[in-house]
PDB file of C-alpha atoms in Angstrom:
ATOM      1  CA  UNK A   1    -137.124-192.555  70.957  1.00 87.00           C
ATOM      2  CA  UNK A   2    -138.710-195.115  68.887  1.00 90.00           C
ATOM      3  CA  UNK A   3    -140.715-196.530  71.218  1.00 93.00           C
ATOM      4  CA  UNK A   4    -142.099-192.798  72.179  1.00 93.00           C
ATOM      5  CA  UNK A   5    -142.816-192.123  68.631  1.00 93.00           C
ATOM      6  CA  UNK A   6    -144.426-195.786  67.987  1.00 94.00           C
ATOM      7  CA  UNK A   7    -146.707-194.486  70.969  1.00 95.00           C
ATOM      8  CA  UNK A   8    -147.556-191.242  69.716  1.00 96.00           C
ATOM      9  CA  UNK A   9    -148.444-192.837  65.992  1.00 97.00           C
ATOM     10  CA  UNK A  10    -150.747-195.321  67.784  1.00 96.00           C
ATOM     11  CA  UNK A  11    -152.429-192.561  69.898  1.00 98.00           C
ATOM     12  CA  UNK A  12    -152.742-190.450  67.414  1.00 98.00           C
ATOM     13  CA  UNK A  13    -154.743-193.072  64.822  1.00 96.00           C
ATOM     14  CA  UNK A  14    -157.075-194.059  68.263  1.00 96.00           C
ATOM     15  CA  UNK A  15    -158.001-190.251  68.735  1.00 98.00           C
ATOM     16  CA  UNK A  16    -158.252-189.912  64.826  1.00 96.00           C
ATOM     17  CA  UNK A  17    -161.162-193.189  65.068  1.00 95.00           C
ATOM     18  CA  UNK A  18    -162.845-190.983  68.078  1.00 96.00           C
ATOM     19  CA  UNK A  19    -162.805-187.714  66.410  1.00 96.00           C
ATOM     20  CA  UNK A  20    -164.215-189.358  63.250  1.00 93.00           C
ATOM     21  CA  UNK A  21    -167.022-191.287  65.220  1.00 91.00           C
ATOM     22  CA  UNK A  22    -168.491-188.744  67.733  1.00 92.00           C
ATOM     23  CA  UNK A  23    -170.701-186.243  66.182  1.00 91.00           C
ATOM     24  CA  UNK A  24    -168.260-183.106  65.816  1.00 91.00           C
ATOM     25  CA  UNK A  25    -169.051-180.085  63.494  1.00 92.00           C
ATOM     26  CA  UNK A  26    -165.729-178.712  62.909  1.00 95.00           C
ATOM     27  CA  UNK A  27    -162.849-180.487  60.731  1.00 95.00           C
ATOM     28  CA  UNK A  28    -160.263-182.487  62.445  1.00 96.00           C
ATOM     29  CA  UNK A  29    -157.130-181.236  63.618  1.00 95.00           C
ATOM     30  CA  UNK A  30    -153.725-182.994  62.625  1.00 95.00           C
ATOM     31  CA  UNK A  31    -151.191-181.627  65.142  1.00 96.00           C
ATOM     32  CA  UNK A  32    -151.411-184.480  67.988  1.00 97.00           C
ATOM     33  CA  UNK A  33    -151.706-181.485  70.553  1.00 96.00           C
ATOM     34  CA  UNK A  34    -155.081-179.605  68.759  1.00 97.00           C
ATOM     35  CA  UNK A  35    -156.532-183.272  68.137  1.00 98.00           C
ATOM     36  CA  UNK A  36    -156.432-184.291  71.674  1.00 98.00           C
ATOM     37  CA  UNK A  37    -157.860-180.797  73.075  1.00 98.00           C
ATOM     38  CA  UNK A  38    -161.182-181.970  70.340  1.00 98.00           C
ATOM     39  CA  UNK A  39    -161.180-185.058  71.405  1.00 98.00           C
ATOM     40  CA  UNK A  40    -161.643-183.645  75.168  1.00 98.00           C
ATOM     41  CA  UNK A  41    -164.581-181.539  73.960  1.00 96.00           C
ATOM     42  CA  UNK A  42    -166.354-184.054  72.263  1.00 96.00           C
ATOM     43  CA  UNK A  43    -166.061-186.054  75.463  1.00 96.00           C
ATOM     44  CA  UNK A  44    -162.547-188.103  76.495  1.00 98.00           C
ATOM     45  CA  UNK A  45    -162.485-187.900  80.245  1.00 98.00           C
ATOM     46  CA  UNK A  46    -160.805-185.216  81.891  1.00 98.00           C
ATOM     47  CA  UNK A  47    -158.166-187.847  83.727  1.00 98.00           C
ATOM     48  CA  UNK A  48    -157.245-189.827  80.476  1.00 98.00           C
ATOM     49  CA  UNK A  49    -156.765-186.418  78.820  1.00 98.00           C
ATOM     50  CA  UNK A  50    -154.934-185.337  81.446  1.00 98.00           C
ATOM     51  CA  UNK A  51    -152.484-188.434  80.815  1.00 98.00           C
ATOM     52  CA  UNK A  52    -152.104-187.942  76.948  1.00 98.00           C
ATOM     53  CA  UNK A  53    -151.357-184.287  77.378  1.00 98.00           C
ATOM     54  CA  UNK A  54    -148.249-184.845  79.711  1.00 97.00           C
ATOM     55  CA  UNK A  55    -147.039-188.052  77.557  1.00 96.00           C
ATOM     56  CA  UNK A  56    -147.450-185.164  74.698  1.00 96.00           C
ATOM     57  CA  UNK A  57    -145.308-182.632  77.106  1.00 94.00           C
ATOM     58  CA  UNK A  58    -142.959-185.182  77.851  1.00 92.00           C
ATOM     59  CA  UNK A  59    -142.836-186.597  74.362  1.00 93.00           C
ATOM     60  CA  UNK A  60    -141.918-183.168  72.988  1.00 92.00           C
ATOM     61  CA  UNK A  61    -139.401-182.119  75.542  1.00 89.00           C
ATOM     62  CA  UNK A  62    -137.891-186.094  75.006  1.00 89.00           C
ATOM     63  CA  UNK A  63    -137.265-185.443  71.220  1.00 86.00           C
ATOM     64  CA  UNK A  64    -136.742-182.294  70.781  1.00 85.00           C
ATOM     65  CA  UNK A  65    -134.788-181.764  73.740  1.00 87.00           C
ATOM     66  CA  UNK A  66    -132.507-184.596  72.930  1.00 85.00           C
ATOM     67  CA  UNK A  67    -131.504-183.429  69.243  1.00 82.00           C
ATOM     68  CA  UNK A  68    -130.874-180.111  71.150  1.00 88.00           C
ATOM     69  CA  UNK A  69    -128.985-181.545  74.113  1.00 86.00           C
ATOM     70  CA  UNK A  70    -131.330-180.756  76.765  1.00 85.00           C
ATOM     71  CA  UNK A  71    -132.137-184.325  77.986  1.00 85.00           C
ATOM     72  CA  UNK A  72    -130.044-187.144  78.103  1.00 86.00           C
ATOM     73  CA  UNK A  73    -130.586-190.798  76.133  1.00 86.00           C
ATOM     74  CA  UNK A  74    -131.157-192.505  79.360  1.00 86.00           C
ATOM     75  CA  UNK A  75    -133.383-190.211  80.716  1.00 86.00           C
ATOM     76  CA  UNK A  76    -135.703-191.331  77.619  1.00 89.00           C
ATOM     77  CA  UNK A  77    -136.126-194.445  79.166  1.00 91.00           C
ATOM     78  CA  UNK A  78    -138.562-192.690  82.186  1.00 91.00           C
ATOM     79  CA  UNK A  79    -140.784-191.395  79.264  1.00 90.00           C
ATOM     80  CA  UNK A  80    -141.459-194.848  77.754  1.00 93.00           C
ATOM     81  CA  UNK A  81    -142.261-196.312  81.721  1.00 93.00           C
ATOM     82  CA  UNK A  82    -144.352-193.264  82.501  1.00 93.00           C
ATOM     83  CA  UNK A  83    -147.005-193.368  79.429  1.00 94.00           C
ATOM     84  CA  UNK A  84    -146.384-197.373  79.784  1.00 94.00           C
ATOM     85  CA  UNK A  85    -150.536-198.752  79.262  1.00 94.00           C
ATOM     86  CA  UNK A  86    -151.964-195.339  77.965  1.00 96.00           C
ATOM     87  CA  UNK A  87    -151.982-196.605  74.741  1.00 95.00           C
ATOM     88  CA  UNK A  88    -153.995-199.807  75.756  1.00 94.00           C
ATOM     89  CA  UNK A  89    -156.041-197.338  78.146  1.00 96.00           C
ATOM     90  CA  UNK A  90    -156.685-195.265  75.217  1.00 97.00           C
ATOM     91  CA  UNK A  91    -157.825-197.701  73.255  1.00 96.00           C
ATOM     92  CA  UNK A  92    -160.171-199.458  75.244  1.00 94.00           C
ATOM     93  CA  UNK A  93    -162.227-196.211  75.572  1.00 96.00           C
ATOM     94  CA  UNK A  94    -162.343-195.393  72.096  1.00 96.00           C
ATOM     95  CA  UNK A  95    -163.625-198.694  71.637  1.00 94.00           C
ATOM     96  CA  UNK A  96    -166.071-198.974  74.111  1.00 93.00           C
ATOM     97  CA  UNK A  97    -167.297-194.959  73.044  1.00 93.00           C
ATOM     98  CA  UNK A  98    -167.204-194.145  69.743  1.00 91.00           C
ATOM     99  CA  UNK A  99    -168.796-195.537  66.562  1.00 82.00           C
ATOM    100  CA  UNK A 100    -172.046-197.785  66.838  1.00 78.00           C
ATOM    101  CA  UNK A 101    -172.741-201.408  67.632  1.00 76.00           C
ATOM    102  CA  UNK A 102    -173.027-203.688  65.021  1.00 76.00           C
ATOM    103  CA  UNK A 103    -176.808-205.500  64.786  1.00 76.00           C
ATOM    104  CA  UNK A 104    -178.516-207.622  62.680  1.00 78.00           C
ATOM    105  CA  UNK A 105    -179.393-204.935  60.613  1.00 81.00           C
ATOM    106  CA  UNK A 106    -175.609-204.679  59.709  1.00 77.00           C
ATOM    107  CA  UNK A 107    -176.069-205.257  55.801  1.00 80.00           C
ATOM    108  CA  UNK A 108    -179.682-203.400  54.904  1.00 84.00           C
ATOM    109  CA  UNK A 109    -177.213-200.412  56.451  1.00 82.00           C
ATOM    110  CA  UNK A 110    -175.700-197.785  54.781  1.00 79.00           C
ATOM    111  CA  UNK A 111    -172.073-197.430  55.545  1.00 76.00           C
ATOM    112  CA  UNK A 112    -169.612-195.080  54.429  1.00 77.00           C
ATOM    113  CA  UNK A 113    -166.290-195.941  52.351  1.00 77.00           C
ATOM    114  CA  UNK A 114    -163.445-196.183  55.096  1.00 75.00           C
ATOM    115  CA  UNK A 115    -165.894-197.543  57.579  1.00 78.00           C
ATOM    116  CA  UNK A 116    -164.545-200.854  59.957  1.00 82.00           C
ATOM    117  CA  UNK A 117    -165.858-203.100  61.925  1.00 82.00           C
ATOM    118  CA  UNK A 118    -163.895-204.178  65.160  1.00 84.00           C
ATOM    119  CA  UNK A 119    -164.678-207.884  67.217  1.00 82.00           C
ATOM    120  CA  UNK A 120    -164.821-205.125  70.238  1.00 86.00           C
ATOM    121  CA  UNK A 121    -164.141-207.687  73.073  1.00 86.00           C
ATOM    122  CA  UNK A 122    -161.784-209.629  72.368  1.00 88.00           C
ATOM    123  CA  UNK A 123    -159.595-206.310  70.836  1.00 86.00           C
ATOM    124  CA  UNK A 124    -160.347-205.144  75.012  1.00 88.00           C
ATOM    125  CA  UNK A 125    -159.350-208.996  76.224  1.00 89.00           C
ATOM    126  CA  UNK A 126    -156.072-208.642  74.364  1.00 87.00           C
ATOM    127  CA  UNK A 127    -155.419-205.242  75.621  1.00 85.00           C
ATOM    128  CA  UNK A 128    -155.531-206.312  78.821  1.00 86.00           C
ATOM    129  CA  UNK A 129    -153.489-209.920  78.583  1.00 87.00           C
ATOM    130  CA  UNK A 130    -150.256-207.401  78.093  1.00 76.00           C
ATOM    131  CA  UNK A 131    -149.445-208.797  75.191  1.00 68.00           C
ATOM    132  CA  UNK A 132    -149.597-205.484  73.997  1.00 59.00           C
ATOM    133  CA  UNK A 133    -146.533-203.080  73.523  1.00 53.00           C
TER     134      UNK A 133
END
């Protein structure tokens, strides 16, 4: 269960960062479900949407179906294998498609309080080593 909420926390923060950094006009949801369905309209393929929204399913019926008795603690385990790399997968697109490159220009900008800067490339080369969890 941990490891499907540590998932959904990190998800969750990576759709927050594309929400935040695509031009959107109405305020951002906070219920995982409502977020994600935003994030698909402001442009997060069909496929990897497709992906969060059945971890989501599957994350919900995991949970809450196990404090209700409907699904047993081993069969957690096939929940954690089947969303095993989305969060990596996720990441790398927000990365490569939301916010704006940093240039030269970097400190004559005007940047916003919260605002961060991310060494893109080597974030994506550490995705994909597998060091991640």
């Amino acid at each position: 269960m941990e490891v499907i909420s540590l998932r959904l926390q990190y998800m969750d923060i990576w759709l927050r960062v594309y929400y935040e950094n695509t031009p959107h006009t109405e305020p951002r949801e906070r219920e995982f479900g409502r977020l994600l369905k935003q994030c698909f309209r402001q442009g997060l393929p069909k496929d990897l949407y497709d992906k969060l929204h059945q971890f989501n399913r599957d994350r919900v019926k995991a949970i809450h179906g196990y404090l209700v008795g409907l699904i047993a603690y081993d069969q957690l385990a096939t929940v954690v294998l089947e969303s095993d790399g989305l969060s990596e997968e996720l990441t790398e697109f927000v990365l490569l498609n939301a916010g704006e490159a940093v240039t030269e220009a970097f400190a004559a900008q005007h940047h916003n309080r919260g605002d961060a800067v991310y060494p893109v490339q080597s974030l994506i080369a550490h995705l994909r080593s597998g060091a991640f969890i």
